[in-house]
XYZ file of N, CA and C in Angstrom:
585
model
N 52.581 -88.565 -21.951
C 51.706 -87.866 -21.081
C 52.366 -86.605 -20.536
N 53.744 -86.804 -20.537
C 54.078 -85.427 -20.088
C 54.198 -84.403 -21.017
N 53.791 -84.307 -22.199
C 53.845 -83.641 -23.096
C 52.178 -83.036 -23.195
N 51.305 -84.030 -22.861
C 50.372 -83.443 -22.701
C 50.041 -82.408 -21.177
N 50.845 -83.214 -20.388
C 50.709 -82.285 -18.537
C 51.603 -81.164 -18.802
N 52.340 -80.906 -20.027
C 53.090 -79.444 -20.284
C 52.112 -78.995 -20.714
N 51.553 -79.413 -22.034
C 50.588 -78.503 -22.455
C 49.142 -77.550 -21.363
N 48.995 -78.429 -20.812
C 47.621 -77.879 -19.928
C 48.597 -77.174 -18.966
N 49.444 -77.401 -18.236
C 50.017 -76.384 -17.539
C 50.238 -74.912 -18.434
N 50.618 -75.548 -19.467
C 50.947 -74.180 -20.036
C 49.661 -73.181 -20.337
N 48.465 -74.035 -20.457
C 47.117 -73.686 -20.823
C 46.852 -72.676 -19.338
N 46.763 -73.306 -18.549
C 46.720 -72.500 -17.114
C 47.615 -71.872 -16.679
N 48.933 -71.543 -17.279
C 49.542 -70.365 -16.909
C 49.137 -69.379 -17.488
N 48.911 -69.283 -18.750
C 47.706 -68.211 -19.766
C 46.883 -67.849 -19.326
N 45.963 -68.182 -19.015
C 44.768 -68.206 -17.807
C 45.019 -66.835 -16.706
N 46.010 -67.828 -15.777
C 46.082 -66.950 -14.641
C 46.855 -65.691 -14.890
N 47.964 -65.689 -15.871
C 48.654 -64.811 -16.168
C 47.593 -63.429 -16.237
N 48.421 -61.782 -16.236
C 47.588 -60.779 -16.686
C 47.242 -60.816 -17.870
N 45.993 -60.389 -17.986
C 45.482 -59.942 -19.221
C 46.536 -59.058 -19.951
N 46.663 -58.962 -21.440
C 48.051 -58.479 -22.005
C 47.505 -56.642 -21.720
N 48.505 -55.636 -21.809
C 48.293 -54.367 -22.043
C 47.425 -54.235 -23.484
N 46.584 -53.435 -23.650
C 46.149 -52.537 -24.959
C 47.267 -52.213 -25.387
N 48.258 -52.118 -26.556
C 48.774 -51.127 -27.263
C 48.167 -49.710 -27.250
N 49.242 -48.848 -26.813
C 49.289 -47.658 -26.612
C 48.441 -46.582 -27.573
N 48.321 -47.275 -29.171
C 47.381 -46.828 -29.955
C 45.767 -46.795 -29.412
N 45.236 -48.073 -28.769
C 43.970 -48.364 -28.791
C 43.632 -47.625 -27.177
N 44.515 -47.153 -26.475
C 44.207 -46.116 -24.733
C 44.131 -44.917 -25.593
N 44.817 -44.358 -26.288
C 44.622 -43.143 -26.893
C 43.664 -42.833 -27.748
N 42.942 -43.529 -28.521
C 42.061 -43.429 -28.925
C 40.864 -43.640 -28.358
N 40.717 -44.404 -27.268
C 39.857 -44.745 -26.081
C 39.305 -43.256 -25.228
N 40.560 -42.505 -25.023
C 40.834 -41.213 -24.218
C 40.010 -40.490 -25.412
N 40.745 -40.359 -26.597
C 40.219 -39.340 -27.543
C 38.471 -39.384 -27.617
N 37.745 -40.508 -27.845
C 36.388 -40.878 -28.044
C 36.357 -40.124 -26.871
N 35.993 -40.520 -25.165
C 35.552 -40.212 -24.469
C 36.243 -38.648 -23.550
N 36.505 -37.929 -24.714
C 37.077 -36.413 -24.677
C 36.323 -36.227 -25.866
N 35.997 -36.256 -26.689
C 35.044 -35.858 -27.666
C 33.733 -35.923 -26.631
N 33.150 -36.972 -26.733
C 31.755 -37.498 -26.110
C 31.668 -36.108 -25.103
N 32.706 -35.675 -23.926
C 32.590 -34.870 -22.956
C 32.408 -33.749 -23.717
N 33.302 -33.217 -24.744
C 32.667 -31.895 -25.632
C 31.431 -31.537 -25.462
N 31.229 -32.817 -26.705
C 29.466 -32.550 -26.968
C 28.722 -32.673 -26.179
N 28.867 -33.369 -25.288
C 27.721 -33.144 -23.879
C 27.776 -31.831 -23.488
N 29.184 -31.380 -23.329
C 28.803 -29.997 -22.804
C 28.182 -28.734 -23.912
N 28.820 -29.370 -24.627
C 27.805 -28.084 -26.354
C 26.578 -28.323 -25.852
N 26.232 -29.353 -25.662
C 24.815 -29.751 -25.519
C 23.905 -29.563 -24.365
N 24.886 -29.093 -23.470
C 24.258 -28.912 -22.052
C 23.935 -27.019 -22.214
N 25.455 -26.753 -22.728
C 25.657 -24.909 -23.186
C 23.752 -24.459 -23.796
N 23.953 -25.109 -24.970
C 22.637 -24.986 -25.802
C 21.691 -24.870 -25.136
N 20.998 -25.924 -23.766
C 20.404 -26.030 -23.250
C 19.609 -24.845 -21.937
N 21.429 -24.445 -21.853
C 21.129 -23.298 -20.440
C 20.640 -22.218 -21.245
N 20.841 -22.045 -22.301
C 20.927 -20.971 -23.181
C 19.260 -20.852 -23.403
N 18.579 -22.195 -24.341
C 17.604 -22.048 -24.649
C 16.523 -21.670 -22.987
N 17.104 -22.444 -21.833
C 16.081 -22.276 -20.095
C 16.099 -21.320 -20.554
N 17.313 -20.440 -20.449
C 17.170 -18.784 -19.806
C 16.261 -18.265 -20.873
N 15.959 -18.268 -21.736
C 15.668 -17.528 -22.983
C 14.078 -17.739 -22.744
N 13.790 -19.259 -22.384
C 12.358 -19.370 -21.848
C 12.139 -18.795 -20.893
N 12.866 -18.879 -19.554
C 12.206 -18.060 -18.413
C 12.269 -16.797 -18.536
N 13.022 -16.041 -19.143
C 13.124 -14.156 -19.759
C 11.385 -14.162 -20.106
N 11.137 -14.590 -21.151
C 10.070 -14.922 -21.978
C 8.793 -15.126 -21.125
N 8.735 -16.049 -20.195
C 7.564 -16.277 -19.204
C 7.659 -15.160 -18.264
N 8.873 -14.532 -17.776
C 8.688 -13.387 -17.008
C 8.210 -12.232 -17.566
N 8.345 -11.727 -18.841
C 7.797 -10.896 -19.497
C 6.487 -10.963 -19.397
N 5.908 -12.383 -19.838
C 4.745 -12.165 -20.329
C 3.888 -11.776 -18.836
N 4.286 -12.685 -17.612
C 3.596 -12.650 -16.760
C 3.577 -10.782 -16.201
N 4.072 -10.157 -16.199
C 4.453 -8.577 -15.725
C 3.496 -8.320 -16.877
N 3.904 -8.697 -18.105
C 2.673 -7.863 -18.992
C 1.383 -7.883 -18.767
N 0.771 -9.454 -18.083
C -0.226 -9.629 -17.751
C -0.670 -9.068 -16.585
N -0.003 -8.815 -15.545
C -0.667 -8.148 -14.732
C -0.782 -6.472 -15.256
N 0.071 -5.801 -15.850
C -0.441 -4.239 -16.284
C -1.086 -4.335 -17.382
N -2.184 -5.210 -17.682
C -2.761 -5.373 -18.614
C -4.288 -5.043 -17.888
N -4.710 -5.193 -16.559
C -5.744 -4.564 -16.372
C -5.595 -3.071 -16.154
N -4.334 -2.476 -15.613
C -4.425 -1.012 -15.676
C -4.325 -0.410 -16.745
N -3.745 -1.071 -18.063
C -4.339 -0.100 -19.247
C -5.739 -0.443 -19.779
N -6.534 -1.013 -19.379
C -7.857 -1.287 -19.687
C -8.278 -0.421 -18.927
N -8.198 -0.110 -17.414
C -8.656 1.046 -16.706
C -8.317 2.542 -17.242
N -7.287 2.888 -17.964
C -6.775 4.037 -18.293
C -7.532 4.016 -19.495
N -7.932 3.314 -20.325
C -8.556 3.023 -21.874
C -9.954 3.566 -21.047
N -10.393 2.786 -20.331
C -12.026 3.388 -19.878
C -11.784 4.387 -19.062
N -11.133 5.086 -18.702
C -10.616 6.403 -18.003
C -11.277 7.694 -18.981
N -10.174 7.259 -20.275
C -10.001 7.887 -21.329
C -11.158 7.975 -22.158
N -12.022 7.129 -21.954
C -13.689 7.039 -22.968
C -14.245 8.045 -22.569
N -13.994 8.275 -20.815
C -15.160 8.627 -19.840
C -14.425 10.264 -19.924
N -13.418 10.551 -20.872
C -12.604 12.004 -20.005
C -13.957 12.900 -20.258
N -15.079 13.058 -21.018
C -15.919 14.237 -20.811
C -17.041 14.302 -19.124
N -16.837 13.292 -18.504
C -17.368 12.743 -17.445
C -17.308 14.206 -16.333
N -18.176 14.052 -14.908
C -17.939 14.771 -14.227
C -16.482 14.816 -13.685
N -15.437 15.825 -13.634
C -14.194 16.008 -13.088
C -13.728 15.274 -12.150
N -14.824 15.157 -10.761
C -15.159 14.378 -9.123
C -14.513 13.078 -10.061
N -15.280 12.542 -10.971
C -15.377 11.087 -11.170
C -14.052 10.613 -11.687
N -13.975 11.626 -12.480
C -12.650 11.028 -13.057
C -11.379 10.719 -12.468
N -11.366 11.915 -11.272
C -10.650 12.119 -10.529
C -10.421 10.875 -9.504
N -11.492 10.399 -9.210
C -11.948 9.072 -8.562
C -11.272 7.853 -9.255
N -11.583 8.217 -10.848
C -11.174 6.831 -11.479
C -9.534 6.755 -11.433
N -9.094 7.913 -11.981
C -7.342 7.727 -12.003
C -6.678 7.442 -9.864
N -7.439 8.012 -9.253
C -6.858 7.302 -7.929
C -7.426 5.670 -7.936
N -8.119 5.282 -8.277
C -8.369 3.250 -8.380
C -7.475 3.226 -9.439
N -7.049 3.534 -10.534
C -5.740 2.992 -11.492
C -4.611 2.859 -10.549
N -4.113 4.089 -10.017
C -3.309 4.382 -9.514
C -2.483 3.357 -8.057
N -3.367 3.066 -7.128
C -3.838 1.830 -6.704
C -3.602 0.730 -6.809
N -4.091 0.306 -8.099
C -3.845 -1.039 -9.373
C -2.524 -1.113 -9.417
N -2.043 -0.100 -9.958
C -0.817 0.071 -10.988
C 0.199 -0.102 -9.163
N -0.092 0.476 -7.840
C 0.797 0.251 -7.045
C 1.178 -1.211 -6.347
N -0.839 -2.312 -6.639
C -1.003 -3.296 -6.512
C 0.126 -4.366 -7.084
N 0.122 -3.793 -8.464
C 0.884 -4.579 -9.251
C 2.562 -4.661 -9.012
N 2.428 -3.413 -8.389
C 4.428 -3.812 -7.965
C 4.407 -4.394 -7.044
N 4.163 -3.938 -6.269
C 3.354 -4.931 -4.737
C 3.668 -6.500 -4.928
N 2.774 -6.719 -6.294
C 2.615 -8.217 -6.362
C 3.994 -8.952 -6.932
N 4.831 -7.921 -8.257
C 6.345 -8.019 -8.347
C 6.841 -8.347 -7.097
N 7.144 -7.758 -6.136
C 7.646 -7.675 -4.745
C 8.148 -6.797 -4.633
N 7.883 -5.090 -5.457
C 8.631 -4.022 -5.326
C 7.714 -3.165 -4.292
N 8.354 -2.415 -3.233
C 7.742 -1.728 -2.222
C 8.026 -0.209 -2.504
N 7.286 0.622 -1.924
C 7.579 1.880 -2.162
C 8.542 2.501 -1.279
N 9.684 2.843 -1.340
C 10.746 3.958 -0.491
C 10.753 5.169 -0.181
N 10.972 6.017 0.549
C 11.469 7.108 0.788
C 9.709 7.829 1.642
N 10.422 8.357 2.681
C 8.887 8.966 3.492
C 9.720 9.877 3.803
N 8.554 10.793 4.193
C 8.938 12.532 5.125
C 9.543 11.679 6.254
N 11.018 12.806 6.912
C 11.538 12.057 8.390
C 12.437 11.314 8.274
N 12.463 10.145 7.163
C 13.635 9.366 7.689
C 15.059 10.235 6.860
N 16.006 9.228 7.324
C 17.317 9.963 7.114
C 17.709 9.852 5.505
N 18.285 10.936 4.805
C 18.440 10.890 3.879
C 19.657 9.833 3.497
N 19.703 8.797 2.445
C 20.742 7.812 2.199
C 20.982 7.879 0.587
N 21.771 8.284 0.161
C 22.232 8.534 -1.037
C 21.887 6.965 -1.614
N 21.942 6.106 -1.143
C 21.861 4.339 -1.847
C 20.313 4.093 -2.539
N 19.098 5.205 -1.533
C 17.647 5.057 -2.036
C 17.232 6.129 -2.236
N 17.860 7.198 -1.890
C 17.596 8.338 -2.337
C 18.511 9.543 -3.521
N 17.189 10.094 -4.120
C 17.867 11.249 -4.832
C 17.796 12.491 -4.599
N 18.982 13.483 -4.609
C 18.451 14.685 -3.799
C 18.019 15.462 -4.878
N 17.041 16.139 -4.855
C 16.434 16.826 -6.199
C 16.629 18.575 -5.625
N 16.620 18.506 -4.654
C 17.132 19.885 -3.665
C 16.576 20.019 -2.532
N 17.357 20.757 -1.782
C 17.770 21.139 -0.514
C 16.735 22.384 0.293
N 15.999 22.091 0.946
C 15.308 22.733 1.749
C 15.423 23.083 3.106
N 15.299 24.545 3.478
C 15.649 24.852 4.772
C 13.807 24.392 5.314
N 13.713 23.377 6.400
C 12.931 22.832 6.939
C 12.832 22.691 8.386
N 12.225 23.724 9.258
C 12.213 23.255 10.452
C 11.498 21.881 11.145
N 10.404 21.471 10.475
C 9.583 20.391 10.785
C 10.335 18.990 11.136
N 11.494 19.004 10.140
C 11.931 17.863 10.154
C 13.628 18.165 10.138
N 14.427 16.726 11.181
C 16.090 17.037 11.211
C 16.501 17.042 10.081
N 17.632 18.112 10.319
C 18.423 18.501 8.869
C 18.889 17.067 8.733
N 18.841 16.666 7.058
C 19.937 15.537 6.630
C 18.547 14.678 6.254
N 17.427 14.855 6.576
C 16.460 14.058 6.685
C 15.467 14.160 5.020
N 14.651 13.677 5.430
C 13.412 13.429 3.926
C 12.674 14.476 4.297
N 12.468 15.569 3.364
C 11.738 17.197 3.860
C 10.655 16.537 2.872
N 10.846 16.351 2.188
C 9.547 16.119 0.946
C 9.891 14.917 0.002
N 8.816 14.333 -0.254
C 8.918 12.935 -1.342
C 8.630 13.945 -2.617
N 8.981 13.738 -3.928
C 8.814 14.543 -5.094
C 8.408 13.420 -6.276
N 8.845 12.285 -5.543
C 9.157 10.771 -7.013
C 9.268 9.415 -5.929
N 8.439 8.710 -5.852
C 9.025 7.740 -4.426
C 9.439 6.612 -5.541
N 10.251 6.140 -4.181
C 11.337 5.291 -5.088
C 10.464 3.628 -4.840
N 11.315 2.849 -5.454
C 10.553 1.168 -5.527
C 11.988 0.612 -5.691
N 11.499 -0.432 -4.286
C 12.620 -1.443 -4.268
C 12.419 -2.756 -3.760
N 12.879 -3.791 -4.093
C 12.832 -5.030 -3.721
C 13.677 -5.738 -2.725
N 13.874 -5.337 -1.640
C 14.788 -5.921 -0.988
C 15.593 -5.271 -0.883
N 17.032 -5.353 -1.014
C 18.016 -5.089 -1.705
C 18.402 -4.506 -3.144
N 17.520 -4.338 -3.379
C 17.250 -4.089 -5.199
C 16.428 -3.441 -5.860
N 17.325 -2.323 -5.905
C 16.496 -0.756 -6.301
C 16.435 -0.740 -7.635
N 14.656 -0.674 -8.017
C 13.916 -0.426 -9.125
C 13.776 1.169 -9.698
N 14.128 1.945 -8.639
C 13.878 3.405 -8.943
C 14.416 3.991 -7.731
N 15.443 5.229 -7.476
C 15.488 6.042 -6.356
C 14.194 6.510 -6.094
N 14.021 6.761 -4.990
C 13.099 8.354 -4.403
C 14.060 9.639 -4.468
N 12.854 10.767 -5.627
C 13.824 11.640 -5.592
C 12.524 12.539 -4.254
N 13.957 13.167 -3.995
C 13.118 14.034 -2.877
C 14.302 15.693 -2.076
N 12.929 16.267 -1.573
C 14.024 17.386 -1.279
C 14.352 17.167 0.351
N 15.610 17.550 0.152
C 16.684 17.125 1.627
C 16.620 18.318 2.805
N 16.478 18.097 3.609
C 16.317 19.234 4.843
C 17.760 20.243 5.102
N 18.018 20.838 5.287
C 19.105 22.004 5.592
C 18.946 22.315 7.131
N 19.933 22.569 7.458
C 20.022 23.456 9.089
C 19.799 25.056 8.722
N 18.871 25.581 8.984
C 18.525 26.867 8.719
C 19.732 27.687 8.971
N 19.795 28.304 7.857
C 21.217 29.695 8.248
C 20.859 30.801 8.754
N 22.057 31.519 9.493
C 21.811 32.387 10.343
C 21.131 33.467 9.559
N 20.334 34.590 10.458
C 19.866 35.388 10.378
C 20.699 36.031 9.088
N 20.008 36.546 8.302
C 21.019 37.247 6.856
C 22.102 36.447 5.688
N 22.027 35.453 6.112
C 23.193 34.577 5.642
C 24.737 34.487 6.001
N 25.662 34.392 5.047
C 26.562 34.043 5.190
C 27.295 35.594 4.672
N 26.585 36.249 4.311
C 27.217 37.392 3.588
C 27.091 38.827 5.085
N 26.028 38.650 5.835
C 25.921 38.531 6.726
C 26.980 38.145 8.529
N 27.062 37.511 8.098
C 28.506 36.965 9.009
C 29.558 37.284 8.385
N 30.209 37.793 7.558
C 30.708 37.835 6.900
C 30.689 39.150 7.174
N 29.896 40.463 7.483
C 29.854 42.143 7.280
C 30.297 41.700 9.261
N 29.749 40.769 9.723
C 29.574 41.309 11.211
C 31.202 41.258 11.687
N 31.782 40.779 11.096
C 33.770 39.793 11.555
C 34.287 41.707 11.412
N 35.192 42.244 12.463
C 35.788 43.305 12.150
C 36.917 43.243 10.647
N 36.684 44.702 9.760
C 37.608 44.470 9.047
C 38.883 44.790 10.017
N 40.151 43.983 8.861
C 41.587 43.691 9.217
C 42.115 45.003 9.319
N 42.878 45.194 10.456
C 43.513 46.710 10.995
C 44.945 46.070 10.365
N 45.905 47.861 10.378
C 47.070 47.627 10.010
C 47.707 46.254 10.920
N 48.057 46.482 11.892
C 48.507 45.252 12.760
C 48.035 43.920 12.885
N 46.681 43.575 11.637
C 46.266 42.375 11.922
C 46.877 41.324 10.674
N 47.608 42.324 9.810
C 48.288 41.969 8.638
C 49.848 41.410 9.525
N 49.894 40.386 8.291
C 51.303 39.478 8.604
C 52.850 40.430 8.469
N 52.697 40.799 9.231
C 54.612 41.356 9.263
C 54.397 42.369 10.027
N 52.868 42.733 10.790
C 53.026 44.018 11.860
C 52.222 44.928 11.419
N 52.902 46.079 11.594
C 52.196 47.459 11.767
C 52.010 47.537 10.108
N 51.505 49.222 9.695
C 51.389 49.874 8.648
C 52.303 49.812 7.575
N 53.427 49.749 7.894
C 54.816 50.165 7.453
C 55.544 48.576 6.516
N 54.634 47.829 7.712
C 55.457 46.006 7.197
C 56.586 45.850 7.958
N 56.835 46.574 8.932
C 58.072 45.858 9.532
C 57.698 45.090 10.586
């Protein structure tokens, strides 16, 4: 019997004992599978962002196309009507015009640049420089091109002409005749002579 009470002891030291290690072959190959697997998930995720973006480019297009798709139908019947009375036509291209501002509007692009405010190189373009009393020098003298922006996020400058501080009477050539010319003594080293 004690040969059998060795055996079952020995049976239950097996038991409780640790489970043996993997050989060092079968963790490394364990690692390798699930380092592959992570690859291709990510190829597969790559592919994925790739194909979104490519769809939403695609739906944003179309939707922008769709909305300037009624102002060239208005410009198409603009264009039927060009032998029309002048008044009318004139009428019709301000409702395009309108449309076509509706439609940035609905983008979320706003229009920039007014007579008055201060000129800012970031939304504005200076197309030239006007001596303007109406409005402070440095300021918006005239819109020429108004600009469109979204926020933060300029679709187009406003080009426009920039106000000037009016110059003196005659100019600069002018101020320039009025300054006395330089006498012998106003030269560097003295009198006539240079000493």
């Amino acid at each position: 019997m004690t040969e059998r009470h060795a055996a079952e002891q020995a049976a239950t030291d097996e038991t409780t004992a640790e489970p043996a290690v993997a050989p060092p072959g079968d963790e490394a190959a364990d690692l390798r599978d699930k380092w592959q697997r992570a690859l291709a998930e990510l190829d597969n995720t790559r592919k994925w962002a790739s194909r979104n973006a490519a769809d939403q480019r695609l739906n944003e297009r179309l939707a922008v196309s769709a909305a300037w798709l009624p102002v060239l139908d208005h410009l198409d019947l603009a264009l039927q009507h060009a032998e029309a009375d002048p008044v009318t036509i004139v009428a019709g291209v301000r409702h395009v015009r309108e449309q076509a501002q509706r439609v940035l509007s609905l983008l979320g692009f706003q229009p920039i640049g007014t007579v008055g405010e201060p000129f800012d190189p970031k939304l504005h373009e200076a197309a030239e420089v006007v001596e303007d009393t109406a409005v402070p020098p440095g300021t918006v003298a005239r819109v020429l091109l108004p600009g469109y922006a979204k926020g933060d996020r300029l679709l187009r400058p406003a080009v426009v002409a920039v106000s000037a501080a009016p110059q003196q009477a005659g100019g600069p050539e002018a101020a320039a005749e009025s300054r006395p010319a330089a006498g012998p003594d106003d030269r560097p080293g003295g009198g006539a002579d240079g000493d």
